[in-house]
Short mmCIF file of C-alpha atoms in Angstrom, two decimals:
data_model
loop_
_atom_site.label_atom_id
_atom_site.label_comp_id
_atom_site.label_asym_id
_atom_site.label_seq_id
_atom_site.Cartn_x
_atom_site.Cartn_y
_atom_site.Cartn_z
CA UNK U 1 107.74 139.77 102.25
CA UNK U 2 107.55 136.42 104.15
CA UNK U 3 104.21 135.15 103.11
CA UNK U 4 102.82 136.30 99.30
CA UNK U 5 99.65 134.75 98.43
CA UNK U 6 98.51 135.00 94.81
CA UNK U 7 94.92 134.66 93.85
CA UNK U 8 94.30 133.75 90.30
CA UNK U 9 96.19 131.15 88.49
CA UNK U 10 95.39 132.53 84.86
CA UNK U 11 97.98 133.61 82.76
CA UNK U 12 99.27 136.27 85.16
CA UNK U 13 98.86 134.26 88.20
CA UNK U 14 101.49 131.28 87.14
CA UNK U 15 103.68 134.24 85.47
CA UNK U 16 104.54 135.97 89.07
CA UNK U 17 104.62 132.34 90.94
CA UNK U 18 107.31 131.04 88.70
CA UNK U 19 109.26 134.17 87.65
CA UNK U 20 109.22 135.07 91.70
CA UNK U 21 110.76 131.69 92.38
CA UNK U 22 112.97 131.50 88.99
CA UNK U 23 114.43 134.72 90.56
CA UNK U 24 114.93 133.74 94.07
CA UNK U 25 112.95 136.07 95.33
CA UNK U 26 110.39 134.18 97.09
CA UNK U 27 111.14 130.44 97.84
CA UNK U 28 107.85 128.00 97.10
CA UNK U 29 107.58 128.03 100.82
CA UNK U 30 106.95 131.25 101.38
CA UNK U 31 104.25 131.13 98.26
CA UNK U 32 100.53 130.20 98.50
CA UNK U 33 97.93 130.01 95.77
CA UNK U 34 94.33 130.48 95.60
CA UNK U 35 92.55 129.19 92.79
CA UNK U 36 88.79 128.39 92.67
CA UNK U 37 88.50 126.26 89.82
CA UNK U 38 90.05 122.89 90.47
CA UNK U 39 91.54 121.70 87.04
CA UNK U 40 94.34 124.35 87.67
CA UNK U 41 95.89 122.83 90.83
CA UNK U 42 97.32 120.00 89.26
CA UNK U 43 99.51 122.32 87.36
CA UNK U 44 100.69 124.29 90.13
CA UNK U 45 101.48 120.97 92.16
CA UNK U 46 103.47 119.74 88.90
CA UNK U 47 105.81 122.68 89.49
CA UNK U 48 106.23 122.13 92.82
CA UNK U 49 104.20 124.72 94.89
CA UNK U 50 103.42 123.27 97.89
CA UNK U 51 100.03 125.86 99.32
CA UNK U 52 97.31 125.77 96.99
CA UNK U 53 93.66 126.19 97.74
CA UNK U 54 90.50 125.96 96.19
CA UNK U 55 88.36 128.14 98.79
CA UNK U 56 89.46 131.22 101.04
CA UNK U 57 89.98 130.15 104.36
CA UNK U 58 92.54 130.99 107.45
CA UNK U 59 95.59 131.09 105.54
CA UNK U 60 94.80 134.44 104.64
CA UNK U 61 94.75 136.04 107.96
CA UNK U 62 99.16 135.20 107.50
CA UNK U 63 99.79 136.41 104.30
CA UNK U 64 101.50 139.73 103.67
CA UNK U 65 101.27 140.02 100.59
CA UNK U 66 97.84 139.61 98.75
CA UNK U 67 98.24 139.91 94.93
CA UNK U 68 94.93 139.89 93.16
CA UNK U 69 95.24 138.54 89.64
CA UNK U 70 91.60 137.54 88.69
CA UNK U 71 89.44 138.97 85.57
CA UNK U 72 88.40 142.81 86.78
CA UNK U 73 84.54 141.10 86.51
CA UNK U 74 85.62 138.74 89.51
CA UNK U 75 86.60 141.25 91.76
CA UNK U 76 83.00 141.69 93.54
CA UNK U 77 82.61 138.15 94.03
CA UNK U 78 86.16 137.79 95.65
CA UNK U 79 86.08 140.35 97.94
CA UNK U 80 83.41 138.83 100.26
CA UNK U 81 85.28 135.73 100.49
CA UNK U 82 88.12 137.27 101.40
CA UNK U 83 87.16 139.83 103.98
CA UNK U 84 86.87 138.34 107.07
CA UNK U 85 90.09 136.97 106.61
CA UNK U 86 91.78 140.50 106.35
CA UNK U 87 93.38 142.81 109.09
CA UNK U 88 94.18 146.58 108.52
CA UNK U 89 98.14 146.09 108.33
CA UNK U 90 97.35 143.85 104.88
CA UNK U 91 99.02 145.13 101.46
CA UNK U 92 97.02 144.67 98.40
CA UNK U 93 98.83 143.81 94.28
CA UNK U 94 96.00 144.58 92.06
CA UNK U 95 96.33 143.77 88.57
CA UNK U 96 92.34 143.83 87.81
CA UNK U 97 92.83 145.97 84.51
CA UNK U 98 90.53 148.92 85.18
CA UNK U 99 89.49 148.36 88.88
CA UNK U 100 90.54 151.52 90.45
CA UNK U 101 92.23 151.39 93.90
CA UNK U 102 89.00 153.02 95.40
CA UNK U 103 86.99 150.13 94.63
CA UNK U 104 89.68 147.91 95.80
CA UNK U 105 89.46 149.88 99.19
CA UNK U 106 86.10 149.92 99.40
CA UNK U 107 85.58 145.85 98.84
CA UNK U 108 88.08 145.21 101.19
CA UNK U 109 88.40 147.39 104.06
CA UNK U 110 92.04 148.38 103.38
CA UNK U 111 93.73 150.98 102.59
CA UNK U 112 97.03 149.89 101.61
CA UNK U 113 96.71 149.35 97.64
CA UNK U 114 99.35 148.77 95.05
CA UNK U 115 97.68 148.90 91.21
CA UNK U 116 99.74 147.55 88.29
CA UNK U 117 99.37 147.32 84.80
CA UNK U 118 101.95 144.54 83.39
CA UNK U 119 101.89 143.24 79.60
CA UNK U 120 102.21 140.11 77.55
CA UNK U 121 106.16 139.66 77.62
CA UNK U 122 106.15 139.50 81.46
CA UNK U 123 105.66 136.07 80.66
CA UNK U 124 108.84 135.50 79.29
CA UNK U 125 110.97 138.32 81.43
CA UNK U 126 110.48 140.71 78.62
CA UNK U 127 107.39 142.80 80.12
CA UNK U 128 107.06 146.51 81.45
CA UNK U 129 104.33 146.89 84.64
CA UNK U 130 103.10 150.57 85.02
CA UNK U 131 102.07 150.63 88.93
CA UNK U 132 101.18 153.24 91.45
CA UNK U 133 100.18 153.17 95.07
CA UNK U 134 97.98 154.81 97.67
CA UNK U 135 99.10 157.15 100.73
CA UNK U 136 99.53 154.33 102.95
CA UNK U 137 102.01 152.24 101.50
CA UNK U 138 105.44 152.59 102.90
CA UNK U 139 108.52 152.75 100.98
CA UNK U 140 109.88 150.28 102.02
CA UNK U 141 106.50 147.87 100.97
CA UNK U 142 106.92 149.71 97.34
CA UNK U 143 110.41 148.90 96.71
CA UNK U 144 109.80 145.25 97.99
CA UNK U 145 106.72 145.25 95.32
CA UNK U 146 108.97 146.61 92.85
CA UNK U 147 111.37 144.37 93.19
CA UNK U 148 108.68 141.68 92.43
CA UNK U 149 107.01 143.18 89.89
CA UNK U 150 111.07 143.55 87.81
CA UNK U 151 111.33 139.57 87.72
CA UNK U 152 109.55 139.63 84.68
CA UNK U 153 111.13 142.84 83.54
CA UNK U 154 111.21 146.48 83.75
CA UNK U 155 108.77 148.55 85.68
CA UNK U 156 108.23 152.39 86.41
CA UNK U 157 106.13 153.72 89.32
CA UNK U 158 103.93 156.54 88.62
CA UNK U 159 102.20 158.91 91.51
CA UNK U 160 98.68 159.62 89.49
CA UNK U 161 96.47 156.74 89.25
CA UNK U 162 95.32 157.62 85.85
CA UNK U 163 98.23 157.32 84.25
CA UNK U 164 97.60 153.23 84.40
CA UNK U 165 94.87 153.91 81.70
CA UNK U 166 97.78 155.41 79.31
CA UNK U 167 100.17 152.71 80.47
CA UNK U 168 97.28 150.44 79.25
CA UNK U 169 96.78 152.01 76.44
CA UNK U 170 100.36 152.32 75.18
CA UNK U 171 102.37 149.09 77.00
CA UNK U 172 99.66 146.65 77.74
CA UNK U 173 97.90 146.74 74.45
CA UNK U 174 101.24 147.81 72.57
CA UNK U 175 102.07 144.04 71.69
CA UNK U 176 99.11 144.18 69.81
CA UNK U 177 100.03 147.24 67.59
CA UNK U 178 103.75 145.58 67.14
CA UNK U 179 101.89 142.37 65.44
CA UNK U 180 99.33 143.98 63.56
CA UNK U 181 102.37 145.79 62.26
CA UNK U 182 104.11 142.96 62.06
CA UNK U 183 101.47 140.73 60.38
CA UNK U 184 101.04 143.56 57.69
CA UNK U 185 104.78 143.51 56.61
CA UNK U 186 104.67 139.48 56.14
CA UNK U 187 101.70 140.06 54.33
CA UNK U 188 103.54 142.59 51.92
CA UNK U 189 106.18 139.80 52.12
CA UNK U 190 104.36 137.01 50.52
CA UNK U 191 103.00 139.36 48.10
CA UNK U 192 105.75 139.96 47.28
CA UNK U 193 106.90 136.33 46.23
CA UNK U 194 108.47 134.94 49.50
CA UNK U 195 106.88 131.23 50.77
CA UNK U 196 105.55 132.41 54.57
CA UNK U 197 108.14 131.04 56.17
CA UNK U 198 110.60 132.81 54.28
CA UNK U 199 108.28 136.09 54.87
CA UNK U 200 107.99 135.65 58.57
CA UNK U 201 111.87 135.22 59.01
CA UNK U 202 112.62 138.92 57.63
CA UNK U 203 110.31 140.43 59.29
CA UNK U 204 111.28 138.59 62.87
CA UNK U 205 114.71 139.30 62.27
CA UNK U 206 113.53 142.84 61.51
CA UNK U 207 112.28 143.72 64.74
CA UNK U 208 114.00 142.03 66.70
CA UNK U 209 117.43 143.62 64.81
CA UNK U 210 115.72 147.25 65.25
CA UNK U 211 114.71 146.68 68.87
CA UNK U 212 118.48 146.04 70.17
CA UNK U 213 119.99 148.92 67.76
CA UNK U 214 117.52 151.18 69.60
CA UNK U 215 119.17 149.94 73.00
CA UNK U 216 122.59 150.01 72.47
CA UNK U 217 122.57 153.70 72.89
CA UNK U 218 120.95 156.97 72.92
CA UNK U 219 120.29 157.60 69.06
CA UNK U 220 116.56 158.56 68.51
CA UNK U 221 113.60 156.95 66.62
CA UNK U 222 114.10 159.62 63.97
CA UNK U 223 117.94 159.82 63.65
CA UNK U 224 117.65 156.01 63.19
CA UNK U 225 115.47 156.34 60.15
CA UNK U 226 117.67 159.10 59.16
CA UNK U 227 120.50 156.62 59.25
CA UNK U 228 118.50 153.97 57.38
CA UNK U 229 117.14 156.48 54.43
CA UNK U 230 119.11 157.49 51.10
CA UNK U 231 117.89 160.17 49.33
CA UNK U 232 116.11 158.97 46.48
CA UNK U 233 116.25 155.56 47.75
CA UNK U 234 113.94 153.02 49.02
CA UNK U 235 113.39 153.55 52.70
CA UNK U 236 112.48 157.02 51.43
CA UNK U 237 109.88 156.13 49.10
CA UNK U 238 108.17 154.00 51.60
CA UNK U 239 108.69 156.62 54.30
CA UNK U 240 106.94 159.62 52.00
CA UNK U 241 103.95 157.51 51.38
CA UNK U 242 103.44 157.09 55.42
CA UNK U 243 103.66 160.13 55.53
CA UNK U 244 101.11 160.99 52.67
CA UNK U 245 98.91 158.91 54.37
CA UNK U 246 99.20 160.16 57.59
CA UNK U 247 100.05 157.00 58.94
CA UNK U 248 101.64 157.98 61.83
CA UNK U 249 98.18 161.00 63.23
CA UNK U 250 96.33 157.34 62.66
CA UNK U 251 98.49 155.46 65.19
CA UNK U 252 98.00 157.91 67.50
CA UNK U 253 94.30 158.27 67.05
CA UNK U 254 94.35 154.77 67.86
CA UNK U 255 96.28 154.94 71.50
CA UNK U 256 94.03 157.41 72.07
CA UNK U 257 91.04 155.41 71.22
CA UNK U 258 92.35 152.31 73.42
CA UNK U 259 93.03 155.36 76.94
CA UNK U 260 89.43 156.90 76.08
CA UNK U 261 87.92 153.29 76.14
CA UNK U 262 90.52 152.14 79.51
CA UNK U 263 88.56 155.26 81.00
CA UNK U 264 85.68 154.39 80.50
CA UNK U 265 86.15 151.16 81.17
CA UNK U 266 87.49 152.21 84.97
CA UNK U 267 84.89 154.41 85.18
#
């Protein structure tokens, strides 16, 4: 990719322009911004990125890489500035969460559409992107995406566009379920006497302890908590009472209230 123009510098938008150039990948010259509100550019310009725009314009017509990482509510006001500016041989990023690639297609002209679904801890390296693609893109235009999409982290390709409303469901709103999780064991914590510092410490250490046991090879969610649970003891106890509760039916019932409402939201 010689030319990679990202439009949107939200969250997302400043994620890929640094981690791309953090990485090598893309050099600042090669990058170009578009960004309609104003108050943003300085920011970019602080960092050193020498193409940012306000307005569509010519520019465009060069790029070969369009990434579009604007609210999914945006998308029908961006297309028609952006449209006379495009040629058939253009390759489209989407992140719009829920704007299918058909829509995409059909406010553009093109048919060369890459979809992704990244998550909160792409922001620090840490994140997983679901993505899929239509017919036309090459593989070679995939695995340069790809290789994109990994500087900020992990990311698996998947052939049936659906499957971004699970990955939606499960990774992009899974940071979410971690906290609430999270936020209910320091709560237990201060209950239990600890100042919420103190509280917030275990349970940090907790996770983060867990996650990288989990990594270091291929022992299972279950054999873990085997490993962890005494008979009779305390990991046990609280264990049984999940269970009694049915704790784990009501997680999923909840994943599979966020992929009914990423359906319809697509939809």
């Amino acid at each position: 990719m010689h030319k990679i123009l990202i439009i949107g510098g939200g969250n997302m938008g400043r994620t890929y322009a640094e981690s791309f150039t953090a990485n090598r990948t893309v050099s600042k010259d090669q990058l170009f911004i578009l960004e309609h509100m104003a108050d943003k550019v300085p920011y970019f310009a602080e960092k050193g990125f020498h193409h940012v725009f306000v307005d569509a314009g010519d520019f465009i017509a060069d790029m070969d890489l369009i990434i579009m990482a604007v609210k999914p509510q945006d998308a029908p006001v961006l297309y028609p500035k952006i449209k006379p500016f495009l040629s058939p041989e253009k390759l489209i990023l989407s992140i719009m969460a829920g704007v299918t690639m058909q829509n995409i297609m059909g406010g553009t002209g093109l048919n060369k559409i890459i979809r992704a679904m990244p998550n909160l801890p792409a922001q620090i390296g840490m994140g997983i992107t679901g993505f899929t693609a239509t017919e036309a893109v090459t593989r070679e235009e995939l695995f340069s995406v790809q290789n994109l999409l990994n500087t900020t982290g992990k990311s698996l390709y998947f052939g049936q566009e659906d499957k971004l409303n699970a990955v939606t469901a499960i990774s992009g709103s899974g940071p979410a379920y971690v906290f609430y999780f999270m936020e209910s064991m320091i709560e237990s914590a201060r209950n239990m006497g600890f100042s919420p510092t103190e509280a917030e410490v275990l349970v940090e250490q907790t996770f983060q302890g867990a996650i990288h046991l989990l990594g270091l090879n291929n022992i299972t969610c279950r054999e873990w908590i085997e490993r962890v649970s005494s008979k009779g003891g305390t990991t046990e106890a609280a264990i049984q009472s999940f269970d009694r509760q049915q704790l784990a039916k009501a997680i999923q019932k909840g994943l599979q209230a966020a992929l009914d409402r990423a359906r319809e939201l697509g939809a």
